[in-house]
Tab-separated table of N, CA, C and O in Angstrom:
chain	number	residue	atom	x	y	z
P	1	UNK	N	0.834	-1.184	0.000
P	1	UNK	CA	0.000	0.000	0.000
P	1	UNK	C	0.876	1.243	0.000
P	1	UNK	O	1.984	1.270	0.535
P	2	UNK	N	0.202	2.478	-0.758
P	2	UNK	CA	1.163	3.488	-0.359
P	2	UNK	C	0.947	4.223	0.705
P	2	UNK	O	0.152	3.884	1.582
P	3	UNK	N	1.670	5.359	0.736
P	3	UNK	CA	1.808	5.744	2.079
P	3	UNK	C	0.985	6.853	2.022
P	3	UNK	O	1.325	7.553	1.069
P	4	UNK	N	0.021	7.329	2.647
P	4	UNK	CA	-0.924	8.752	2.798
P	4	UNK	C	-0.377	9.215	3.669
P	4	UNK	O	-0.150	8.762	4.791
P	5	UNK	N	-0.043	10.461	3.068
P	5	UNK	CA	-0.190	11.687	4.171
P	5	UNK	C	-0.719	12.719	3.788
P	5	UNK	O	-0.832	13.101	2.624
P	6	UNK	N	-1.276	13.526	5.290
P	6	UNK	CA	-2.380	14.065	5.332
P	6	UNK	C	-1.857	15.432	5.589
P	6	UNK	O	-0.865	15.528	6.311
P	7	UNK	N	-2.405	16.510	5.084
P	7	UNK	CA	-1.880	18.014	5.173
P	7	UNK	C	-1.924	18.494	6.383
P	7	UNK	O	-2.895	18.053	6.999
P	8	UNK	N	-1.325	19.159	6.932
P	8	UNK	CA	-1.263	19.680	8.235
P	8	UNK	C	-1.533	20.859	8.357
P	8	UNK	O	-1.319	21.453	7.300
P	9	UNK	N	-2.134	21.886	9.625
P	9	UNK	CA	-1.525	23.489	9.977
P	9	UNK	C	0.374	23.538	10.202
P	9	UNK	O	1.110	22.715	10.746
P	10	UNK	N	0.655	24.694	9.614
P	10	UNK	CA	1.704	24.493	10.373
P	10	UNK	C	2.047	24.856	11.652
P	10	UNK	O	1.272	25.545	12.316
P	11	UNK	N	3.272	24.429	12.161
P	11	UNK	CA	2.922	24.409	13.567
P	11	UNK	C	3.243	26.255	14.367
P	11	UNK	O	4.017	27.194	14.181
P	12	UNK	N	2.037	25.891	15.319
P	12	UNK	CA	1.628	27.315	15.399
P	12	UNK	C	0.715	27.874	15.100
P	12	UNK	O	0.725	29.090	15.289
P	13	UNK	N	-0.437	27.265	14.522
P	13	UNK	CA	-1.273	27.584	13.012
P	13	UNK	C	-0.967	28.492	12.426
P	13	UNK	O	0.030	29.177	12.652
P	14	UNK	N	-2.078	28.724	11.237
P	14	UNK	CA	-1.798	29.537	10.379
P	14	UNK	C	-2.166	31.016	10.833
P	14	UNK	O	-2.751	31.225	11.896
P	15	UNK	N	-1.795	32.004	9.980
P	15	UNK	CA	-1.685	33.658	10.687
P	15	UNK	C	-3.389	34.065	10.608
P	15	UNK	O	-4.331	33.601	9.966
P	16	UNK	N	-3.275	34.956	11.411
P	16	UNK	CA	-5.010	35.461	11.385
P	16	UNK	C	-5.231	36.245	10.243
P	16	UNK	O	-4.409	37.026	9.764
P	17	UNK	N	-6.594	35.974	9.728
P	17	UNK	CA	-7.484	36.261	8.839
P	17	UNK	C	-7.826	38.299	8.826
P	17	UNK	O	-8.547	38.948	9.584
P	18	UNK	N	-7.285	38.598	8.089
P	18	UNK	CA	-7.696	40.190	8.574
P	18	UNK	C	-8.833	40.056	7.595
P	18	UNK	O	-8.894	39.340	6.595
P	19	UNK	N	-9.725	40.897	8.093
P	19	UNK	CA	-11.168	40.474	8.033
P	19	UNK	C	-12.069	41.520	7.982
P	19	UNK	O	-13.214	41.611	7.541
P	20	UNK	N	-10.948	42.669	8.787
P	20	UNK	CA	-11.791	44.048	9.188
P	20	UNK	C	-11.621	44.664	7.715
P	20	UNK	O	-10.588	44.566	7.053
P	21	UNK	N	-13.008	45.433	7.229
P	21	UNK	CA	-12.887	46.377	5.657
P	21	UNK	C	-12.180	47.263	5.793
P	21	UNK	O	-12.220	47.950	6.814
P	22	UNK	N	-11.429	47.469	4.911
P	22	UNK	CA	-10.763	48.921	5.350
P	22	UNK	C	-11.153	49.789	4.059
P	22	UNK	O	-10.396	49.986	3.109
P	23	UNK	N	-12.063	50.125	4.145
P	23	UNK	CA	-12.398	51.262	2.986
P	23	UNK	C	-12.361	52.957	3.273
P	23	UNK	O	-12.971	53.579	4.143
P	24	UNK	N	-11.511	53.426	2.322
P	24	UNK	CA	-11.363	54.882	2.632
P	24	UNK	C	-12.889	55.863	2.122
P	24	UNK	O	-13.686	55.767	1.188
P	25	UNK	N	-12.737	56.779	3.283
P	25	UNK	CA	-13.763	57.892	3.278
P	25	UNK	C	-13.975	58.367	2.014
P	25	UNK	O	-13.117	58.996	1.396
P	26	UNK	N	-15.275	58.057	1.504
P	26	UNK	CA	-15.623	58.637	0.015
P	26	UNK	C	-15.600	60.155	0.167
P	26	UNK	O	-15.944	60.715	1.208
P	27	UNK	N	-15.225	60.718	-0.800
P	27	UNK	CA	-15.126	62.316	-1.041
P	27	UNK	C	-16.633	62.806	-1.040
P	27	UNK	O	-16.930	63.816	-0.402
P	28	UNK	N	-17.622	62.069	-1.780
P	28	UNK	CA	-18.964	62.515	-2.104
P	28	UNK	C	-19.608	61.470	-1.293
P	28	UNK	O	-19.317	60.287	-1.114
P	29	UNK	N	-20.600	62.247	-0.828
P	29	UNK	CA	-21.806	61.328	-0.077
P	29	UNK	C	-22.726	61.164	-1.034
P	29	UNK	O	-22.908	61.683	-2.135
P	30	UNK	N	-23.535	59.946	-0.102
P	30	UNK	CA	-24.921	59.647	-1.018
P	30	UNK	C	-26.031	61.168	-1.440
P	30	UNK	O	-26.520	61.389	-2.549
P	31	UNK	N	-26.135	61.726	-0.627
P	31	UNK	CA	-26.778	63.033	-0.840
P	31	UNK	C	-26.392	64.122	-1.937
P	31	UNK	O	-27.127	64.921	-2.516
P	32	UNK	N	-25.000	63.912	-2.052
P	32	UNK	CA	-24.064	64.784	-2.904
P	32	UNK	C	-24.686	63.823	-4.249
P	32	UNK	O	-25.052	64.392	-5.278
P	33	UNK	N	-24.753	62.364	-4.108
P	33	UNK	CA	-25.037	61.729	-5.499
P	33	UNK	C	-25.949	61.999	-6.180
P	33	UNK	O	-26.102	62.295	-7.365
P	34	UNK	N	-27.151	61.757	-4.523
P	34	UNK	CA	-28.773	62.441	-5.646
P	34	UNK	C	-28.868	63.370	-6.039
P	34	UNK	O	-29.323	63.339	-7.182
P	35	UNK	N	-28.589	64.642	-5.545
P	35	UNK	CA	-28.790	65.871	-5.526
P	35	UNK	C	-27.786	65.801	-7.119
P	35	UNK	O	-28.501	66.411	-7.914
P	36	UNK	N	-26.648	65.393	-7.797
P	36	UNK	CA	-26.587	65.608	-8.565
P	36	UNK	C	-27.365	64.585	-10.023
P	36	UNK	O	-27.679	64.843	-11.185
P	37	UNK	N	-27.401	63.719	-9.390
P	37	UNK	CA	-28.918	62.719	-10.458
P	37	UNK	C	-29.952	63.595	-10.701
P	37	UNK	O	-30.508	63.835	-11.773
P	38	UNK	N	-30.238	64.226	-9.180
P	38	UNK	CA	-31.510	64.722	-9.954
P	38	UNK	C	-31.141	66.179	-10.248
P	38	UNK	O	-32.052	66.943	-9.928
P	39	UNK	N	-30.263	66.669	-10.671
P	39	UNK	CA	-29.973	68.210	-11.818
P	39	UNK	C	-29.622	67.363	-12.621
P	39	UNK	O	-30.777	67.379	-13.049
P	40	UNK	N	-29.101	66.573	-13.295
P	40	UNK	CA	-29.017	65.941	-14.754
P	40	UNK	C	-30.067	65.451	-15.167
P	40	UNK	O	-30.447	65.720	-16.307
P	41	UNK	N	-30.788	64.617	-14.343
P	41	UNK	CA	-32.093	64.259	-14.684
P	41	UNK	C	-33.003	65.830	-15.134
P	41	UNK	O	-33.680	65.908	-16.159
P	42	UNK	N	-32.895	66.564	-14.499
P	42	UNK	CA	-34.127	68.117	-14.457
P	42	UNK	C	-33.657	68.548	-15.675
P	42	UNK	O	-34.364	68.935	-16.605
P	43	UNK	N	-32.349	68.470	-15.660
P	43	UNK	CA	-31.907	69.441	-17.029
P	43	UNK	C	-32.036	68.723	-18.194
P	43	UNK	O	-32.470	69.350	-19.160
P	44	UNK	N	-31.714	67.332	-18.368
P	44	UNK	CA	-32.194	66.353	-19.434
P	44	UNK	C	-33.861	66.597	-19.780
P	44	UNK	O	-34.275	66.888	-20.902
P	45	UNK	N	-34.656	66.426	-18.655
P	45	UNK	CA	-36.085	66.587	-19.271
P	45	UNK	C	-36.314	67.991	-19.536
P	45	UNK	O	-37.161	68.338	-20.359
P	46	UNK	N	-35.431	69.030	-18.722
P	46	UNK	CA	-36.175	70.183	-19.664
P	46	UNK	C	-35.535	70.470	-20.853
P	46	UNK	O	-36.211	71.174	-21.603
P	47	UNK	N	-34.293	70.105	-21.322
P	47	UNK	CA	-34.279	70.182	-22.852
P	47	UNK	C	-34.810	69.295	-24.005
P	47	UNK	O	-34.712	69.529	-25.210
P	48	UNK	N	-35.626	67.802	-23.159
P	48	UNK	CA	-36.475	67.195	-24.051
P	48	UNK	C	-37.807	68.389	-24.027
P	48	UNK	O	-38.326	68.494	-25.138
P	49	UNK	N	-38.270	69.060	-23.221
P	49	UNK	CA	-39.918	69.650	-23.206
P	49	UNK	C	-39.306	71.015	-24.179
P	49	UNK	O	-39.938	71.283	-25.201
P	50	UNK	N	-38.326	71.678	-23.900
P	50	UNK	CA	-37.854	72.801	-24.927
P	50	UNK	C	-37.939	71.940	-26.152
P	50	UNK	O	-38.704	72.269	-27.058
P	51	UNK	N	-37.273	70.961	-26.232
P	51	UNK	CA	-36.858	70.720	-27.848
P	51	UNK	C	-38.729	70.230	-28.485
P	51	UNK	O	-39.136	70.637	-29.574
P	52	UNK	N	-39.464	69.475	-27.695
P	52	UNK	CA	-40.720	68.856	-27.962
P	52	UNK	C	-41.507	70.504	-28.420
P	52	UNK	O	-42.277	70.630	-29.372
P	53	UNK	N	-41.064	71.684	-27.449
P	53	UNK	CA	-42.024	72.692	-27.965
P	53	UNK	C	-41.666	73.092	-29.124
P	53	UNK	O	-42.577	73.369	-29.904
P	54	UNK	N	-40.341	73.232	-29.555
P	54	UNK	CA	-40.034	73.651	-30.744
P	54	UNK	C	-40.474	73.038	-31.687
P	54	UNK	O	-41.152	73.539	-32.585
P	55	UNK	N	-40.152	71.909	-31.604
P	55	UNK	CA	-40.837	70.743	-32.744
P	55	UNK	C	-42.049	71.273	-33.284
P	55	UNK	O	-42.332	71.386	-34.477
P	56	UNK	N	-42.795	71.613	-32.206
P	56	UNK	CA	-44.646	71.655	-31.986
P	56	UNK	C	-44.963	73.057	-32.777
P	56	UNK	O	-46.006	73.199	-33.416
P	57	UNK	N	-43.841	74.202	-32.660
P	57	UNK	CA	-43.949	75.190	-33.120
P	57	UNK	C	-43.887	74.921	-34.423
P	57	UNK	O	-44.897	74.740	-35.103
P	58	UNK	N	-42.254	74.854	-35.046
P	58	UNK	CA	-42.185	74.045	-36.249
P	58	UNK	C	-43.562	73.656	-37.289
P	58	UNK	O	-44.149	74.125	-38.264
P	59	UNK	N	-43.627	72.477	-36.364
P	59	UNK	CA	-44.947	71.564	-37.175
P	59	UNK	C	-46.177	72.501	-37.616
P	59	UNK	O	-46.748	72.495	-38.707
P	60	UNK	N	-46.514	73.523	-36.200
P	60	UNK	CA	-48.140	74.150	-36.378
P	60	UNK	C	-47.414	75.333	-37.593
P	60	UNK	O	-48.229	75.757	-38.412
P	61	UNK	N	-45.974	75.851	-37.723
P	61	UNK	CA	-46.000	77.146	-38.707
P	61	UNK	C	-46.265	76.545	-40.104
P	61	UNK	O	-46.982	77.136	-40.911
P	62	UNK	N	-45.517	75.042	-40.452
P	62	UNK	CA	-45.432	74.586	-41.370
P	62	UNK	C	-47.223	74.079	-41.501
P	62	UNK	O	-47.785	74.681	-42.416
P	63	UNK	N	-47.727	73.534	-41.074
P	63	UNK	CA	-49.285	73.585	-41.192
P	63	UNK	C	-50.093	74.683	-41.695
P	63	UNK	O	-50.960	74.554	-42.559
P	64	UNK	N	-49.655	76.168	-40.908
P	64	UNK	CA	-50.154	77.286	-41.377
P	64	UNK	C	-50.178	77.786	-42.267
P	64	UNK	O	-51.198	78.313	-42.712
P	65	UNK	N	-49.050	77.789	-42.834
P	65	UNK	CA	-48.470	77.422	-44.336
P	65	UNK	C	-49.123	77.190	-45.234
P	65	UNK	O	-49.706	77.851	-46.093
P	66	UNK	N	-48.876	75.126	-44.756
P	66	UNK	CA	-49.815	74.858	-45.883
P	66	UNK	C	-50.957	74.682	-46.213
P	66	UNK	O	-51.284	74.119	-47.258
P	67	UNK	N	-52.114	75.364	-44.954
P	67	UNK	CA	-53.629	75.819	-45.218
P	67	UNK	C	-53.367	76.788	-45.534
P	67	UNK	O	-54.376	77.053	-46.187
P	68	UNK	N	-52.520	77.959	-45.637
P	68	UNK	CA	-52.794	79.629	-46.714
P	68	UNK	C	-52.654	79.276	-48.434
P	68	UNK	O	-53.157	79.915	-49.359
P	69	UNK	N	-51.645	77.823	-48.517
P	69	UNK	CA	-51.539	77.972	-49.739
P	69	UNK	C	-52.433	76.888	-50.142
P	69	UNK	O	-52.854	76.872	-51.299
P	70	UNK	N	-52.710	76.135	-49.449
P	70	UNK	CA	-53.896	75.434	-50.171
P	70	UNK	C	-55.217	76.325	-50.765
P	70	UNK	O	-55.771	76.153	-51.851
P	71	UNK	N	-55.587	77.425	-49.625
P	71	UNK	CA	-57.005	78.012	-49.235
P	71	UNK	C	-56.182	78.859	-51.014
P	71	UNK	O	-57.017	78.576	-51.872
P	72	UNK	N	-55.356	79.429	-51.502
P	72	UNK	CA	-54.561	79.942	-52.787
P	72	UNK	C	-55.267	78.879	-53.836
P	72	UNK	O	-56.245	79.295	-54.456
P	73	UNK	N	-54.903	77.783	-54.022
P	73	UNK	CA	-55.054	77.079	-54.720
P	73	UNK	C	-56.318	76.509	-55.124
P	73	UNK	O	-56.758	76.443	-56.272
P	74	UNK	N	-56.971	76.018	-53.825
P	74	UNK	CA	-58.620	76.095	-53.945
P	74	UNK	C	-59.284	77.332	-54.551
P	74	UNK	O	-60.459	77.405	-54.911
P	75	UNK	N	-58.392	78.259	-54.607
P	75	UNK	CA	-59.687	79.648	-54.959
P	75	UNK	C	-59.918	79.821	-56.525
P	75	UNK	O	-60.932	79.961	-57.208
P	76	UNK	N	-58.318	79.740	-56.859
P	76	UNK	CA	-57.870	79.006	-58.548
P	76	UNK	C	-58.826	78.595	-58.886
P	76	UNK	O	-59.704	79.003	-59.645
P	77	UNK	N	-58.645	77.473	-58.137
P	77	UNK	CA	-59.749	75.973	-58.578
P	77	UNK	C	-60.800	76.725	-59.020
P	77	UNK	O	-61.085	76.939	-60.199
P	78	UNK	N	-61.370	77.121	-58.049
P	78	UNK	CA	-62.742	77.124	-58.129
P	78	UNK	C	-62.904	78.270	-58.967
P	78	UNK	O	-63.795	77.929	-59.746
P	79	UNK	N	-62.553	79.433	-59.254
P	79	UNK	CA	-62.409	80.401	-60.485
P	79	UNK	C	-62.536	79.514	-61.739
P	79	UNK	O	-63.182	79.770	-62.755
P	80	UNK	N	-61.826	78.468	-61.483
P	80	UNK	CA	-61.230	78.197	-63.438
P	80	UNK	C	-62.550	77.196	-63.332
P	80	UNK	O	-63.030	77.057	-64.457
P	81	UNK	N	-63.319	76.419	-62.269
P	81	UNK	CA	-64.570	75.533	-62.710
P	81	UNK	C	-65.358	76.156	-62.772
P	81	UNK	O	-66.206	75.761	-63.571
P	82	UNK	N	-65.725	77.664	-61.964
P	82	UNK	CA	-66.580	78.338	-62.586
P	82	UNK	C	-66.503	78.897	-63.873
P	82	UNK	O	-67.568	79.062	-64.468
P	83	UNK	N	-65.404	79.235	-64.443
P	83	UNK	CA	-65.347	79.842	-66.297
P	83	UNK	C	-65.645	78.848	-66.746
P	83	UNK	O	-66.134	79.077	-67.852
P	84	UNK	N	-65.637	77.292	-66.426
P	84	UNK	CA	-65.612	76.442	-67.612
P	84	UNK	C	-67.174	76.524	-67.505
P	84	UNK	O	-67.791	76.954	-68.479
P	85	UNK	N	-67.976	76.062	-66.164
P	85	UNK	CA	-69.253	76.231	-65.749
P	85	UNK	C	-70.278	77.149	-66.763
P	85	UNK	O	-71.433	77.009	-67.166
P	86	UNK	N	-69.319	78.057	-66.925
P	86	UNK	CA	-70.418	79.154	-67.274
P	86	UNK	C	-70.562	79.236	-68.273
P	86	UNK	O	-71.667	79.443	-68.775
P	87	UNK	N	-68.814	79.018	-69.323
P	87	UNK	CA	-69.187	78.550	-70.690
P	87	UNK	C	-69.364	77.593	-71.401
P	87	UNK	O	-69.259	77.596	-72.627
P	88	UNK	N	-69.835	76.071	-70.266
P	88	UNK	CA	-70.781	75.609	-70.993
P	88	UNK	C	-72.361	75.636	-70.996
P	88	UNK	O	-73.286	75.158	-71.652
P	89	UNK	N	-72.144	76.538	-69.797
P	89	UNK	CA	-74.242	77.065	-69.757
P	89	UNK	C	-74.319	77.937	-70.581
P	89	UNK	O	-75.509	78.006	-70.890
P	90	UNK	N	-73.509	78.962	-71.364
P	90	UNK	CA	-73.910	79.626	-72.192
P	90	UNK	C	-73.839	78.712	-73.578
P	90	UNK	O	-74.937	78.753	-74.132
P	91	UNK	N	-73.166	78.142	-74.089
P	91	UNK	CA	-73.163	77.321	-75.069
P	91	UNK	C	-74.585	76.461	-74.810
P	91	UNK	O	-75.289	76.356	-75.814
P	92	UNK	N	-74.915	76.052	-74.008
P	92	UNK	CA	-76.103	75.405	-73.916
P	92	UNK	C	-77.288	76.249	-73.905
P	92	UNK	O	-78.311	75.694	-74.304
P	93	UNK	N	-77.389	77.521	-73.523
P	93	UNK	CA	-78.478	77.996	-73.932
P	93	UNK	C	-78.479	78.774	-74.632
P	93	UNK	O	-79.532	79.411	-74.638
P	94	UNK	N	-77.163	79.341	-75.853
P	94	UNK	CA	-77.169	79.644	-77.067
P	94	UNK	C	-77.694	78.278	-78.131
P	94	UNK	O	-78.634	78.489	-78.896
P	95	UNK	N	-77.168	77.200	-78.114
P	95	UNK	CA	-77.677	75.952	-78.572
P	95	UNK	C	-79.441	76.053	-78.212
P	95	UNK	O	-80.209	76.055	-79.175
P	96	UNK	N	-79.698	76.090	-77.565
P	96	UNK	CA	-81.484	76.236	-76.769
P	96	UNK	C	-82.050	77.068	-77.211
P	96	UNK	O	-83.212	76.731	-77.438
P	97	UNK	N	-81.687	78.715	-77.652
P	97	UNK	CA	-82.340	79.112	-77.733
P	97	UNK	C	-82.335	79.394	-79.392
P	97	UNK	O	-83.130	80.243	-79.797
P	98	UNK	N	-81.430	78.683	-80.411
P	98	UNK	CA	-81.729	78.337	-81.280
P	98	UNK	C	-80.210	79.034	-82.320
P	98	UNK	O	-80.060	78.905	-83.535
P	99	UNK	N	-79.390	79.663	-81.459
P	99	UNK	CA	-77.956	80.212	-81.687
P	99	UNK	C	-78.177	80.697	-82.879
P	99	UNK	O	-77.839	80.236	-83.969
P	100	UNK	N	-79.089	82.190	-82.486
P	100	UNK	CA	-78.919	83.458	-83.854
P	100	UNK	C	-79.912	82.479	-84.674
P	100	UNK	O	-79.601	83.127	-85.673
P	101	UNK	N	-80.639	81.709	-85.078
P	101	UNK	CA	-81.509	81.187	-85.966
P	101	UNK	C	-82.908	81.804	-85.960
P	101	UNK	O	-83.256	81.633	-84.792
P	102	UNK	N	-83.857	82.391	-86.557
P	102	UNK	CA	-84.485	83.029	-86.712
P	102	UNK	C	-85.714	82.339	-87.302
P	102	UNK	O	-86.709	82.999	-87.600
């Protein structure tokens, strides 16, 4: 058989476990953290609500826009269907009423 041997402490045991945390004094406290979360946070959403109003401005001038030039274009319209309108009611009741035929 072979021979086992078994691990030992050494003698004396082994050295003590330092155990205690030693963490150095943070410069910023938790308070110092929020307080700056929430100014990045405040200032982030108010340049999303600035930029959202601009947008909104934007959008309603460009709208305004293009109801002045539509309300332009409709008026056209409706000028040039009334000339055609009218000269084919006069053609129709020159035709009707017998166009100069006697």
């Amino acid at each position: 058989m072979s021979e086992f041997k078994q691990d030992m402490p050494p003698p004396g045991g082994f050295p003590k476990i330092r155990w205690k945390r030693n963490i150095p004094k943070s410069r910023i406290s938790g308070l110092m953290l929020y307080g700056g979360f929430a100014a990045v946070t405040t200032y982030g959403m108010w340049r999303v609500v600035s930029g959202n109003k601009a947008e909104s401005a934007k959008r309603q001038k460009l709208a305004d826009e293009r109801t002045a030039l539509l309300e332009q274009l409709q008026k056209k319209h409706n000028v040039k269907t009334f000339m055609k309108v009218r000269e084919i009611l006069d053609l129709d009741f020159k035709s009707q009423s017998g166009g100069g035929h006697h």
